[in-house]
Short mmCIF file of C-alpha atoms in Angstrom, two decimals:
data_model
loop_
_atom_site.label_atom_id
_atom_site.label_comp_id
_atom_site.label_asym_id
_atom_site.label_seq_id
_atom_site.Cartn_x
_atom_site.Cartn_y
_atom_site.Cartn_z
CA UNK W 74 34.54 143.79 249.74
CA UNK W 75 31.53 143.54 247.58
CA UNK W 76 28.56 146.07 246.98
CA UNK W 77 30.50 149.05 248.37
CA UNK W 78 29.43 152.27 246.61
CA UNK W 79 31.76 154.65 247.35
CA UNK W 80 30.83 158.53 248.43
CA UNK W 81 27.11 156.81 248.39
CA UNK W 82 26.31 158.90 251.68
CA UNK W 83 27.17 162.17 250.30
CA UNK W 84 24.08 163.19 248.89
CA UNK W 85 22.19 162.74 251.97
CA UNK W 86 24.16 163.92 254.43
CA UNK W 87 24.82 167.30 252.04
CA UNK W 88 20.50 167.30 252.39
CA UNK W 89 20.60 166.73 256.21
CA UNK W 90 23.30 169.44 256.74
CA UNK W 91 21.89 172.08 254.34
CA UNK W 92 18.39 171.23 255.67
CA UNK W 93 19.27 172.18 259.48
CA UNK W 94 21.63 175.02 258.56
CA UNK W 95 20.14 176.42 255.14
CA UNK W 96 22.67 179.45 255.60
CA UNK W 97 25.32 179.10 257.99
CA UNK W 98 26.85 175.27 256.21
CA UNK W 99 27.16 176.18 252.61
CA UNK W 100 28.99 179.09 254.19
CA UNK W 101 31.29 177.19 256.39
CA UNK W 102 31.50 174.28 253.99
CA UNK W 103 33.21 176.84 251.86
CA UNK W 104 36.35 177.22 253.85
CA UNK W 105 39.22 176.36 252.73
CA UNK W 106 41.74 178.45 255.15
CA UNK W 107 42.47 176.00 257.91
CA UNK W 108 41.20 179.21 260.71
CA UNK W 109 39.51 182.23 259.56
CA UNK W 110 38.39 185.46 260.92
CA UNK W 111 34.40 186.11 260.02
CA UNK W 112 32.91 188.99 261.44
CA UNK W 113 29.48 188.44 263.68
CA UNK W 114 30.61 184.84 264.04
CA UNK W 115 34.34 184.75 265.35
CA UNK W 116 37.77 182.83 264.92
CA UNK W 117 36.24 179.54 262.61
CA UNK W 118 38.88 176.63 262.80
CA UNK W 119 38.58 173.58 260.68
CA UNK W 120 41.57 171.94 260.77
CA UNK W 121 41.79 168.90 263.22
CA UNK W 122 45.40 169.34 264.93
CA UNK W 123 44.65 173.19 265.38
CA UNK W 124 41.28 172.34 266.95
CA UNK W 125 42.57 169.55 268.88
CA UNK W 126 45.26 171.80 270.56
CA UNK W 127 42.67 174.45 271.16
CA UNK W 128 40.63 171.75 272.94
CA UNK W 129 43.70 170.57 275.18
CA UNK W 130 44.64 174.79 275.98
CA UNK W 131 42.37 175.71 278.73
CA UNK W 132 44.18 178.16 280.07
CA UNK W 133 44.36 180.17 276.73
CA UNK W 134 40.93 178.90 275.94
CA UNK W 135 37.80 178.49 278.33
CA UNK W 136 33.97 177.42 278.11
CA UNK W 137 33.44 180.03 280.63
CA UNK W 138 34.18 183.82 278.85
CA UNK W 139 32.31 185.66 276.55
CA UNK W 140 30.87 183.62 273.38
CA UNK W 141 31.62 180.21 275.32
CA UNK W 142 29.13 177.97 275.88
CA UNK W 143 29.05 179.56 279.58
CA UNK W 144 27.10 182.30 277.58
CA UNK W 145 24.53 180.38 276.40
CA UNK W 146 23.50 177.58 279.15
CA UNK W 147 24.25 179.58 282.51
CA UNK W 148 21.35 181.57 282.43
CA UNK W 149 19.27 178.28 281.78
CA UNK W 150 21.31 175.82 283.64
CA UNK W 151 23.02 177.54 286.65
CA UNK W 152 27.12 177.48 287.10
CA UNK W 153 28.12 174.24 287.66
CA UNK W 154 26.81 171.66 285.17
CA UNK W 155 29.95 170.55 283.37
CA UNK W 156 29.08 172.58 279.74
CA UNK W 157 29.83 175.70 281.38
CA UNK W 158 32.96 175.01 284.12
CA UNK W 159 36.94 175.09 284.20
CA UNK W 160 39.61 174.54 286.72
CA UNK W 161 39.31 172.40 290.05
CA UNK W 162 35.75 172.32 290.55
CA UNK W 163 35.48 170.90 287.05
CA UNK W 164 37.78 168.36 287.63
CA UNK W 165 35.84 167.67 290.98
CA UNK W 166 32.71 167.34 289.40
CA UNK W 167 33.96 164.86 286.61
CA UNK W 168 35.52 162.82 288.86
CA UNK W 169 32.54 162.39 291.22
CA UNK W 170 30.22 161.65 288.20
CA UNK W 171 32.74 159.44 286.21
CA UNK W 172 31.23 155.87 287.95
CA UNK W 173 27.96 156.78 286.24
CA UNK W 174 29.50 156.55 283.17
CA UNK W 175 31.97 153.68 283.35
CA UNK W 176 31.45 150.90 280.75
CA UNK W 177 30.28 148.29 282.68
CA UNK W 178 27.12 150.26 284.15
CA UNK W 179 26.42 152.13 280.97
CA UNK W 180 26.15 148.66 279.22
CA UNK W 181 23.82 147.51 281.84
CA UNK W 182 21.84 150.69 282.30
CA UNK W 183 21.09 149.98 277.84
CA UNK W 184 20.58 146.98 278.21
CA UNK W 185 17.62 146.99 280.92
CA UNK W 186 16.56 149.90 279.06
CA UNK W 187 16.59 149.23 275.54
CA UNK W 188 16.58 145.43 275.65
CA UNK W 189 12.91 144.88 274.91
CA UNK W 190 12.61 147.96 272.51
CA UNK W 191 15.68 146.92 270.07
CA UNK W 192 14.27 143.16 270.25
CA UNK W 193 11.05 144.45 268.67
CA UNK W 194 12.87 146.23 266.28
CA UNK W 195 14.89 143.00 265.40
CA UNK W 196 11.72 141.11 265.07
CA UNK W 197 9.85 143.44 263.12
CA UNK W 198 12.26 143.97 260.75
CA UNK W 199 13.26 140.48 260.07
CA UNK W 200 9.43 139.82 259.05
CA UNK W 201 9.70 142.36 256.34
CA UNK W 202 8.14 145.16 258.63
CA UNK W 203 8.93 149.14 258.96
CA UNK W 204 10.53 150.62 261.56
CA UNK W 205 11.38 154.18 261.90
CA UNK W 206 14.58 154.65 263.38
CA UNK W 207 14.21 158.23 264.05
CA UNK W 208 11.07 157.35 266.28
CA UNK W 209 13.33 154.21 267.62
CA UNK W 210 16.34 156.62 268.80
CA UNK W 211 14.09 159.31 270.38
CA UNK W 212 12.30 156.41 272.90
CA UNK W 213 15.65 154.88 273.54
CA UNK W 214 17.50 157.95 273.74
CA UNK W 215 14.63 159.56 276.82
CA UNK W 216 13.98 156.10 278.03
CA UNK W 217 18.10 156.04 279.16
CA UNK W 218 18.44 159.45 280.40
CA UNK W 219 15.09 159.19 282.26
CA UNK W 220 16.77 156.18 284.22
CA UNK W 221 19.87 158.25 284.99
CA UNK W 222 18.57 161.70 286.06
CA UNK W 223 15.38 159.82 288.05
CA UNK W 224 12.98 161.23 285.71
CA UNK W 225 9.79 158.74 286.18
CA UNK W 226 7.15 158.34 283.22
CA UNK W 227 7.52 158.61 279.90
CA UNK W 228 9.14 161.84 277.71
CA UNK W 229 6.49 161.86 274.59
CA UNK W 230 6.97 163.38 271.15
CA UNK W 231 5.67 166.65 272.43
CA UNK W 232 8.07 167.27 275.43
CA UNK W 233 11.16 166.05 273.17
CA UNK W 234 9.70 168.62 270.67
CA UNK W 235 10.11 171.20 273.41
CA UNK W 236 13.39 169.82 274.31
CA UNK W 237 14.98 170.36 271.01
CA UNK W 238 12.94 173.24 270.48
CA UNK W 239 15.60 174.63 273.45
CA UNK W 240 18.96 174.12 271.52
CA UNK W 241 16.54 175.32 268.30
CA UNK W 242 17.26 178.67 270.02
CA UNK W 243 20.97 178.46 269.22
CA UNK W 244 22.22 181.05 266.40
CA UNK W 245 26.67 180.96 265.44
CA UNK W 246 25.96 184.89 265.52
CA UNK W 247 24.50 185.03 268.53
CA UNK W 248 26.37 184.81 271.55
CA UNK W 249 23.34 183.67 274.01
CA UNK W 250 19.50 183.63 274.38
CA UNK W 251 17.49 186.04 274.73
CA UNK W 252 14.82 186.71 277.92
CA UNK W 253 11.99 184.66 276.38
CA UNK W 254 13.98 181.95 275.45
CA UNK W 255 15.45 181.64 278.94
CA UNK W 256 12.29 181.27 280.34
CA UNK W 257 11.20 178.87 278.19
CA UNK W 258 14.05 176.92 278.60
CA UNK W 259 13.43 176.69 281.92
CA UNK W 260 9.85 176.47 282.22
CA UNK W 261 10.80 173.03 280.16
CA UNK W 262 13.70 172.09 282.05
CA UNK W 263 11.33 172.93 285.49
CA UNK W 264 8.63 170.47 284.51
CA UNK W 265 11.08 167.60 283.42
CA UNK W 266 13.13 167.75 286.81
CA UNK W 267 9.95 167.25 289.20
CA UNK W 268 10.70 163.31 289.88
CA UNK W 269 14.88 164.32 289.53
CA UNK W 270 14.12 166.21 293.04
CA UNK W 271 12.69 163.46 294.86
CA UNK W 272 16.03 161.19 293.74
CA UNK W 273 18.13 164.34 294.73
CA UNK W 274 15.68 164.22 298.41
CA UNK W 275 16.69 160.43 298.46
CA UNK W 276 20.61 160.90 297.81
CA UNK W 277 19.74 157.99 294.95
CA UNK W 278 23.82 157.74 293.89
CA UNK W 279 22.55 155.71 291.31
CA UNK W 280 21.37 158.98 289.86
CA UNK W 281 23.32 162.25 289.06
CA UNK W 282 21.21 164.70 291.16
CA UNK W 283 21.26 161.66 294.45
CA UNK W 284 25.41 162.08 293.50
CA UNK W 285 25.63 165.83 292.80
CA UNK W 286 23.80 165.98 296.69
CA UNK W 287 26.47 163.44 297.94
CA UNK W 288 28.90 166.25 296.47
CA UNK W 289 27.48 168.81 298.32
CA UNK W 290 25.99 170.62 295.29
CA UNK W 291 22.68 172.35 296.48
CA UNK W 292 19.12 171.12 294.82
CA UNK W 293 19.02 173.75 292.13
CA UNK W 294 22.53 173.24 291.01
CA UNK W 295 21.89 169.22 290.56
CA UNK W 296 18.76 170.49 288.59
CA UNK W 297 21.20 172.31 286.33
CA UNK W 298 22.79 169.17 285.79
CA UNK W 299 20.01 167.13 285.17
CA UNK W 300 18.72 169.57 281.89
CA UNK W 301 22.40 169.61 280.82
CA UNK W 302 22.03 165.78 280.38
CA UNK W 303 18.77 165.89 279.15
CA UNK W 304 20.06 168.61 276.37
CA UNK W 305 22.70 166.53 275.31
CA UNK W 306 22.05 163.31 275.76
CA UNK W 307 19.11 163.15 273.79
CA UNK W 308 19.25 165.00 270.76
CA UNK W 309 22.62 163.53 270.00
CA UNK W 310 22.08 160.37 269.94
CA UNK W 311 18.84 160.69 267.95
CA UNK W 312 21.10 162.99 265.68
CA UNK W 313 23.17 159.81 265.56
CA UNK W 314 21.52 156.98 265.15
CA UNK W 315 19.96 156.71 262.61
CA UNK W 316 21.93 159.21 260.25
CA UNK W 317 24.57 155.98 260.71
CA UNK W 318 22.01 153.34 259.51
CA UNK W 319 21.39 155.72 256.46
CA UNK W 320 24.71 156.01 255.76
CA UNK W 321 25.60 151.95 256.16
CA UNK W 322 22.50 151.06 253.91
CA UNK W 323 23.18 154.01 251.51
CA UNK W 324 26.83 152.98 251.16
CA UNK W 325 26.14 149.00 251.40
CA UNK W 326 28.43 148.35 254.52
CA UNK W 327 25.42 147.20 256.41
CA UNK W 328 25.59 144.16 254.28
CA UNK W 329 29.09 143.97 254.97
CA UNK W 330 28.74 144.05 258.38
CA UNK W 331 26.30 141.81 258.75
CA UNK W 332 28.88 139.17 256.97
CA UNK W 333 31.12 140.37 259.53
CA UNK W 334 33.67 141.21 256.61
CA UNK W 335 34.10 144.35 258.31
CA UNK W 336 35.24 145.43 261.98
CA UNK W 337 32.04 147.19 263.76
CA UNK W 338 33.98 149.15 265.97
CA UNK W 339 35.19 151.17 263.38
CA UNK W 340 31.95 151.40 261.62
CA UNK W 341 31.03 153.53 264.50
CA UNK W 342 33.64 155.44 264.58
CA UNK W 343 33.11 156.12 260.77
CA UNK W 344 29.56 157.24 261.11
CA UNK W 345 30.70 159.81 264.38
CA UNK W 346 33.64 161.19 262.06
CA UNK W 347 30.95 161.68 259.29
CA UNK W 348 27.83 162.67 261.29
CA UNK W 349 29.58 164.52 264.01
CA UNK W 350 26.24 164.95 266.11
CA UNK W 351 28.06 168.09 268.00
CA UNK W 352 28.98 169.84 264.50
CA UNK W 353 30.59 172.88 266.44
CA UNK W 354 31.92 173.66 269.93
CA UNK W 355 32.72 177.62 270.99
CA UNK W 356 35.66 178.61 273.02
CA UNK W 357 36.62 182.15 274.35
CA UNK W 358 39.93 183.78 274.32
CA UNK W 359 41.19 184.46 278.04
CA UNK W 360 44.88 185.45 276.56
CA UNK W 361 46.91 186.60 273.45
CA UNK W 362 47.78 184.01 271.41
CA UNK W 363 47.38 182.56 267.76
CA UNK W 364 45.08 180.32 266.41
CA UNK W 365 46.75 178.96 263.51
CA UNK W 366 48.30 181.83 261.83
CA UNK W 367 45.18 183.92 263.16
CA UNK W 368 46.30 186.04 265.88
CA UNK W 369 43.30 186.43 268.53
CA UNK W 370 43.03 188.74 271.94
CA UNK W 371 40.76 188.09 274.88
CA UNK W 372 37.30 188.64 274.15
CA UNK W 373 37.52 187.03 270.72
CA UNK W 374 35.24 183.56 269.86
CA UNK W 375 36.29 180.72 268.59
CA UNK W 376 33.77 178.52 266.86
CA UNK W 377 35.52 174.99 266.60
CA UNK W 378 33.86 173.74 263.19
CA UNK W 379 34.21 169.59 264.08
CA UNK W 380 32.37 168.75 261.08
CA UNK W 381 34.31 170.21 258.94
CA UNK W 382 37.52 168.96 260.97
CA UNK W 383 36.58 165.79 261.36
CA UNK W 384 35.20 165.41 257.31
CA UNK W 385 39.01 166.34 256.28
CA UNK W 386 40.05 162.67 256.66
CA UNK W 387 37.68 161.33 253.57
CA UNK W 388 34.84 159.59 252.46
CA UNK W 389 33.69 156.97 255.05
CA UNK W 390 35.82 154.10 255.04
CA UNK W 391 35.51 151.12 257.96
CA UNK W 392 38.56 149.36 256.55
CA UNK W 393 40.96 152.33 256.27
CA UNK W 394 39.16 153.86 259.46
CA UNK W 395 40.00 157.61 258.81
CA UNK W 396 38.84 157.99 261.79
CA UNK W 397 41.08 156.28 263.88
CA UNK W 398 43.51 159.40 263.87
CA UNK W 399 41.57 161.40 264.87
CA UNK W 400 40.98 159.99 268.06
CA UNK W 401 37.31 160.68 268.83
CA UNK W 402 37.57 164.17 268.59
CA UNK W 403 33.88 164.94 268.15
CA UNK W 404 33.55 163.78 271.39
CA UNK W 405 36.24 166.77 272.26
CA UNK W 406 39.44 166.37 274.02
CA UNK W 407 41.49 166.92 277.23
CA UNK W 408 39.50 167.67 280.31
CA UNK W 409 36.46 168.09 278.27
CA UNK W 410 36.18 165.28 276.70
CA UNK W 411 31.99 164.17 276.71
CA UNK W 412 31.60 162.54 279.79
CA UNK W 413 28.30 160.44 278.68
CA UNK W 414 30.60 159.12 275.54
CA UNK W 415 30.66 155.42 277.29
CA UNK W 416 26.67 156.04 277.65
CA UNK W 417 26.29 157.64 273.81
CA UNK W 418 28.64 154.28 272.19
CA UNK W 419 26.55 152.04 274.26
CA UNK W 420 23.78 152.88 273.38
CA UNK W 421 24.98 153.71 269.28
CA UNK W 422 26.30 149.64 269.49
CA UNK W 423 22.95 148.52 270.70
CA UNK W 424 20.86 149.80 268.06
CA UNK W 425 23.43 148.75 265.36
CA UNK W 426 23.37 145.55 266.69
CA UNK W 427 20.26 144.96 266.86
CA UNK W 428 19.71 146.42 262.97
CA UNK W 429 22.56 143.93 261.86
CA UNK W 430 20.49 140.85 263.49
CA UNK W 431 17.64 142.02 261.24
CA UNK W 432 19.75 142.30 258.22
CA UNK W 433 20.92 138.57 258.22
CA UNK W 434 17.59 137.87 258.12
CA UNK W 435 16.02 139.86 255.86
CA UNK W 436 18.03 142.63 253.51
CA UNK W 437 16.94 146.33 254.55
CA UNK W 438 16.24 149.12 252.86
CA UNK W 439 15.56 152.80 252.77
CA UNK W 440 11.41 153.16 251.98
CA UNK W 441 11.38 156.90 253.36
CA UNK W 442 13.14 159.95 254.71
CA UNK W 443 13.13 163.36 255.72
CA UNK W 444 15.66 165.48 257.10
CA UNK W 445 14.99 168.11 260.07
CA UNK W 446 14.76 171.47 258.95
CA UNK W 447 16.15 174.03 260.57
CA UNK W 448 17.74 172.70 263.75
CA UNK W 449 21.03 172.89 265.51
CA UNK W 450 21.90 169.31 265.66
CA UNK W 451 21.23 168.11 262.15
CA UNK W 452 19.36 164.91 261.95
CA UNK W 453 16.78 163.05 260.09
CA UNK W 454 13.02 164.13 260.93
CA UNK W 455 11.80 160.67 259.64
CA UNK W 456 13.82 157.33 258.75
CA UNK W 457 11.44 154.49 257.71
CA UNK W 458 13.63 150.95 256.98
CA UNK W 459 12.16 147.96 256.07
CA UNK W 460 13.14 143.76 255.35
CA UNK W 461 11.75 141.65 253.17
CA UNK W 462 9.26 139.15 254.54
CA UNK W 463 10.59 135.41 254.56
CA UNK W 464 9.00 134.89 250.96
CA UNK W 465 11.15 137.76 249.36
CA UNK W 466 9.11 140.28 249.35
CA UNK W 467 9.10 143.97 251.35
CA UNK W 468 5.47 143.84 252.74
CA UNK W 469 6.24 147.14 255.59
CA UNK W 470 2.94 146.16 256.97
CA UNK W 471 4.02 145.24 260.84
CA UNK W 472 5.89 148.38 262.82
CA UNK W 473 7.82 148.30 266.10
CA UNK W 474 5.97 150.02 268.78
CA UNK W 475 8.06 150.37 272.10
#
């Protein structure tokens, strides 16, 4: 390999992370003990096997007790949207919504959706034009979950704002939200599910609320389910997205890539291991056990640090593939494991792909960036790329509009 500059990511992704969480990652980053007791935040594990077999323990360890994420989305979302469920009806539930999510429609679903918008992106790129991929991923991101969920129109800048301005509410030392924030939540989550009723009133199976009714869920419930995929299918992947470019162009592997001297799939892989767009994940404690050498009693939190786990295997690599071993956990594991992961990787190899086609053409580059500040999901506020033009040079003065 050729141009590979090894750690180059580091620096950024250190700014990205300390930029969202200005107090709460340079404290966690600082663990070294593999699970730790820290009091007003819980039982913090960082090492990937121990966190991996808390995942696959539900029965010791549930999404649905105190500090779980049952604490902070039931009051928003109602009972039974996935992010807050165990047992049976869980499994029901999955099951019923798996089709949704099976490769072959989630590749179809991005590609009517995104097809146009990543071709401009090509183009513009290629003819030495910028694009900013943070403003790329947040239209592709809400044009994809609109189709699912039957939201009609589009989700601008300002409702997205509002939409991550929901998870913004999220604090490690505070178990849930308090009465303003639950109001707001769902005065947001009220006006985005107007056009998700009418596919619920149509039993549109295409959609999750026309399935959830084909379940038997009532209206409200499938409503809960609809702002459960809005909150996570969104900010994720715009997380995501273009945190990986960064890291691909700030490490040269884009280059690479494009050459095809290096295998994509576990490019992708890399950049989740790295990124980890869901940096934590809370359990609760339904039974004595021990976490590690920790012992913990019902009651007790866990907060599952997957960015730290999931960082433990090394700098980012595609041809050693840390990542590999660690078999997707930032998507979870066991019964939990993300549901919309088919949907998320779909849409991740689109936008990659599309990138790549521009980078043949015309080498990319980094012209400006800014990273959120401030946010639960760290990300990049602004990431402006750019080619040079056919004669050489970097002119930025064409843009992708979608």
């Amino acid at each position: 390999m050729t141009g590979i500059v090894a750690g180059g990511e580091r620096r950024w992704e250190e700014r990205v992370q300390r930029a969202a969480h200005p107090v709460v990652y340079p404290l966690l980053a600082r663990l070294r003990a593999p699970v730790r007791r820290i009091p007003g935040v819980g039982v913090v594990v960082t090492d990937p096997a121990i966190l991996r077999t808390v995942l696959l323990d539900t029965a010791t360890f549930t999404k649905t007790g105190p500090g779980s994420p049952a604490d902070l989305w039931t009051p928003v979302l109602g009972p039974r949207v996935l992010l807050n469920m165990e047992g049976a009806d869980h499994v029901a539930l999955r099951r019923r919504l798996g089709p949704l999510f099976a490769p072959a429609a989630v590749e179809a679903l991005v590609a009517d959706s995104l097809g146009a918008e990543l071709s401009a992106v090509t183009s513009t790129l290629a003819a030495g034009g910028e694009v900013d991929l943070v403003e790329v991923a947040r239209r592709s991101a809400t044009r994809v979950i609109r189709r699912l969920v039957g939201i009609e129109g589009e989700l601008g800048g300002d409702l997205f704002a509002r939409i991550s301005a929901i998870t913004g509410y999220v604090r490690l030392t505070r178990h849930g939200l308090t009465p303003p924030q639950v109001a707001a939540a769902r005065e947001v989550l009220d006006e985005l599910t107007v056009h998700a009723r009418a596919a619920y009133a149509a039993g549109d199976e295409s959609t999750v609320p026309g399935r959830m009714r084909g379940l038997g869920l009532s209206e409200d419930e499938a409503m809960g389910a609809v702002g459960a995929f809005v909150l996570t299918g969104t900010e994720t992947i715009v997380s995501h997205v273009p945190r990986m470019i960064a890291i691909l162009l700030d490490t040269g592997w884009l280059r690479e890539l494009a050459r095809d001297d290096a295998p994509l799939e576990n490019a992708i892989a890399e950049s989740l291991r790295v990124t980890t767009p869901t940096p934590v994940m809370l359990r609760s404690v339904v039974a004595e056990a021990r976490v590690g050498s920790v012992p913990v009693r019902p009651g007790d939190r866990l907060v599952l640090a997957t960015f730290l786990a999931d960082r433990a295997s090394g700098r980012f690599d595609p041809v050693a593939a840390p990542a590999v071993s660690l078999k997707q956990l930032w998507f979870g594991a066991g019964v939990h494991f993300c549901l919309g992961a088919p949907l998320a990787m779909a849409q991740i190899r689109a936008t990659l792909e599309a990138v790549l086609a521009a980078e043949r053409a015309s080498p990319l580059r980094i012209v400006r960036r800014r990273a959120v500040r401030r946010s639960l999901i760290p990300g990049y506020a602004s990431l402006v790329v750019t080619g040079a033009a056919p004669d050489g040079r970097a002119t930025g003065r064409a843009s992708a509009r979608g």
